[in-house]
Amino acid sequence: MTEKIQIKARYLSDIDFSPYGQVLDYDSSEEKVYPDPDVIVTPGVGKLEIVKGNLDLIHLRVIRREFIGTILERHVLTSQTFIPLIGCSGLFLLAPPEDLENENALPDLKKVIAVIFDGTKGVNIKRGTWHSSPFAISKVSDYIMISRAGTLNDDLRLIDLPKQTDRYFEIVL
């Protein structure tokens, strides 16, 4: 029988996100005035890591579904950045990257967390971090996802949790 693991979602501001990646947020200490004095740029808010290949910008639309996590995925050749559009909020299941060289590695289910992104910040998920696809909290959530071109074809490791671990996650808001 498949075991349900209930997990309480926490807001991004309530956790240390560093094991999973970077929070993309404005840091006024790094801002620089562009040649136009009405434009301020803040370099280095995040860094996309790509082992080989080119950058790809992808629109991702997520329709609200049950907060049941049955699939986790990871990519070992790239980090992935999710930038919410129109302030959409959503959540992810995340497990820290471990054993990147082992293509048969499974996520440590004891380390899985559920994180709510309120739409005010983007996130850059580290290479090898196990994650769900985003869950929409509203009816629909739209993101720009930045990744390595071809990642979904040649660098997508999926785990079907019920089939491979006899477990799945029920996310509680």
Short mmCIF file of C-alpha atoms in Angstrom, two decimals, residues 6-163:
data_model
loop_
_atom_site.label_atom_id
_atom_site.label_comp_id
_atom_site.label_asym_id
_atom_site.label_seq_id
_atom_site.Cartn_x
_atom_site.Cartn_y
_atom_site.Cartn_z
CA GLN A 6 1.68 14.94 4.63
CA ILE A 7 3.87 18.00 4.33
CA LYS A 8 3.11 21.54 5.47
CA ALA A 9 3.97 24.22 2.91
CA ARG A 10 6.05 27.13 4.19
CA TYR A 11 6.58 30.53 2.66
CA LEU A 12 9.86 31.21 0.94
CA SER A 13 10.64 33.91 3.52
CA ASP A 14 10.29 31.35 6.34
CA ILE A 15 13.02 28.95 5.20
CA ASP A 16 16.69 28.87 4.33
CA PHE A 17 16.50 28.36 0.56
CA SER A 18 20.27 28.01 0.01
CA PRO A 19 20.32 24.16 -0.10
CA TYR A 20 17.94 24.30 -3.10
CA GLY A 21 19.11 27.39 -4.97
CA GLN A 22 18.90 31.18 -4.95
CA VAL A 23 16.05 33.57 -4.25
CA LEU A 24 15.99 36.20 -6.97
CA ASP A 25 15.42 39.44 -5.12
CA TYR A 26 16.40 43.06 -5.38
CA ASP A 27 19.45 44.06 -3.34
CA SER A 28 19.86 47.83 -3.19
CA SER A 29 23.49 47.52 -2.06
CA GLU A 30 24.36 46.14 -5.51
CA GLU A 31 22.39 48.60 -7.62
CA LYS A 32 24.08 50.69 -10.25
CA VAL A 33 22.74 53.62 -12.20
CA TYR A 34 22.53 52.88 -15.89
CA PRO A 35 23.63 55.62 -18.33
CA ASP A 36 20.00 56.80 -18.17
CA PRO A 37 19.56 58.14 -14.60
CA ASP A 38 15.98 56.83 -14.47
CA VAL A 39 17.12 53.23 -15.00
CA ILE A 40 18.79 51.30 -12.18
CA VAL A 41 20.30 47.87 -12.79
CA THR A 42 21.16 45.33 -10.11
CA PRO A 43 23.65 42.80 -11.46
CA GLY A 44 24.20 39.37 -9.99
CA VAL A 45 20.72 38.73 -8.57
CA GLY A 46 21.19 35.11 -9.62
CA LYS A 47 23.43 32.94 -11.71
CA LEU A 48 22.17 30.27 -14.11
CA GLU A 49 24.51 27.29 -14.18
CA ILE A 50 24.73 25.41 -17.49
CA VAL A 51 27.19 22.56 -17.99
CA LYS A 52 26.90 22.62 -21.79
CA GLY A 53 24.52 24.09 -24.33
CA ASN A 54 22.52 27.26 -24.78
CA LEU A 55 20.06 29.23 -22.72
CA ASP A 56 16.33 28.77 -23.34
CA LEU A 57 13.49 31.04 -22.18
CA ILE A 58 10.25 29.10 -21.79
CA HIS A 59 6.75 30.24 -20.91
CA LEU A 60 5.22 27.90 -18.36
CA ARG A 61 1.48 27.96 -17.59
CA VAL A 62 0.29 25.90 -14.65
CA ILE A 63 -3.39 25.13 -14.06
CA ARG A 64 -4.49 24.57 -10.47
CA ARG A 65 -4.55 20.90 -9.51
CA GLU A 66 -4.71 18.95 -6.26
CA PHE A 67 -1.74 19.52 -3.99
CA ILE A 68 -0.64 15.90 -4.33
CA GLY A 69 3.00 15.31 -5.22
CA THR A 70 3.58 12.07 -7.07
CA ILE A 71 6.47 13.05 -9.35
CA LEU A 72 9.83 14.65 -8.64
CA GLU A 73 12.37 15.58 -11.28
CA ARG A 74 15.91 16.87 -11.50
CA HIS A 75 18.35 18.16 -14.08
CA VAL A 76 22.09 17.67 -13.61
CA LEU A 77 23.28 19.82 -16.54
CA THR A 78 21.51 23.04 -15.58
CA SER A 79 19.92 25.05 -12.87
CA GLN A 80 16.40 26.32 -13.62
CA THR A 81 15.03 29.78 -12.96
CA PHE A 82 11.34 30.47 -12.43
CA ILE A 83 10.17 34.08 -12.68
CA PRO A 84 6.50 34.59 -11.81
CA LEU A 85 4.43 36.74 -14.15
CA ILE A 86 1.70 39.10 -12.98
CA GLY A 87 2.54 38.29 -9.36
CA CYS A 88 1.27 34.71 -9.59
CA SER A 89 1.82 32.52 -6.56
CA GLY A 90 2.60 28.85 -6.51
CA LEU A 91 4.50 26.19 -4.67
CA PHE A 92 7.12 23.53 -5.26
CA LEU A 93 8.18 20.35 -3.55
CA LEU A 94 11.99 20.42 -3.23
CA ALA A 95 14.71 18.02 -2.07
CA PRO A 96 18.38 19.02 -1.98
CA PRO A 97 20.74 17.91 -4.74
CA GLU A 98 22.72 14.81 -3.82
CA ASP A 99 24.70 12.23 -5.77
CA LEU A 100 24.63 14.11 -9.11
CA GLU A 101 26.85 11.54 -10.81
CA ASN A 102 24.46 8.65 -10.07
CA GLU A 103 21.70 8.59 -12.69
CA ASN A 104 19.77 6.04 -10.59
CA ALA A 105 19.85 8.14 -7.42
CA LEU A 106 16.58 8.76 -5.64
CA PRO A 107 15.69 11.87 -3.64
CA ASP A 108 15.89 11.68 0.14
CA LEU A 109 12.18 11.88 0.96
CA LYS A 110 12.95 12.83 4.58
CA LYS A 111 14.45 16.09 3.27
CA VAL A 112 11.54 17.12 1.02
CA ILE A 113 10.01 20.51 1.76
CA ALA A 114 7.05 22.37 0.26
CA VAL A 115 7.73 26.04 -0.46
CA ILE A 116 5.20 28.74 -1.33
CA PHE A 117 6.34 31.46 -3.73
CA ASP A 118 4.11 34.49 -3.32
CA GLY A 119 4.85 36.01 -6.74
CA THR A 120 7.14 38.81 -5.52
CA LYS A 121 10.40 36.93 -6.09
CA GLY A 122 11.75 34.45 -8.58
CA VAL A 123 13.86 31.42 -7.71
CA ASN A 124 16.86 29.76 -9.28
CA ILE A 125 16.83 26.05 -8.45
CA LYS A 126 20.31 24.51 -8.21
CA ARG A 127 21.56 21.90 -10.64
CA GLY A 128 20.48 18.48 -9.39
CA THR A 129 17.82 19.72 -6.96
CA TRP A 130 14.81 17.42 -6.94
CA HIS A 131 11.62 19.38 -7.54
CA SER A 132 8.03 19.04 -8.58
CA SER A 133 6.63 21.08 -11.39
CA PRO A 134 5.06 24.16 -9.82
CA PHE A 135 1.60 23.90 -8.29
CA ALA A 136 -0.69 26.87 -8.95
CA ILE A 137 -2.26 28.34 -5.85
CA SER A 138 -4.59 30.53 -7.90
CA LYS A 139 -6.57 29.17 -10.85
CA VAL A 140 -3.64 29.67 -13.23
CA SER A 141 0.01 30.63 -12.68
CA ASP A 142 2.36 31.81 -15.42
CA TYR A 143 6.15 31.79 -15.26
CA ILE A 144 9.11 32.47 -17.46
CA MET A 145 11.38 29.48 -16.96
CA ILE A 146 15.03 29.89 -17.87
CA SER A 147 16.90 26.67 -18.49
CA ARG A 148 19.35 24.98 -20.80
CA ALA A 149 17.94 24.39 -24.29
CA GLY A 150 16.98 20.74 -24.69
CA THR A 151 16.79 20.02 -20.96
CA LEU A 152 13.35 18.43 -21.20
CA ASN A 153 14.64 16.08 -23.91
CA ASP A 154 18.06 15.01 -22.62
CA ASP A 155 18.40 16.04 -18.96
CA LEU A 156 15.10 15.13 -17.34
CA ARG A 157 15.23 12.50 -14.60
CA LEU A 158 11.70 11.75 -13.35
CA ILE A 159 10.78 9.75 -10.27
CA ASP A 160 7.26 8.35 -10.04
CA LEU A 161 7.07 8.33 -6.24
CA PRO A 162 4.22 5.82 -5.75
CA LYS A 163 5.75 3.33 -8.20
#
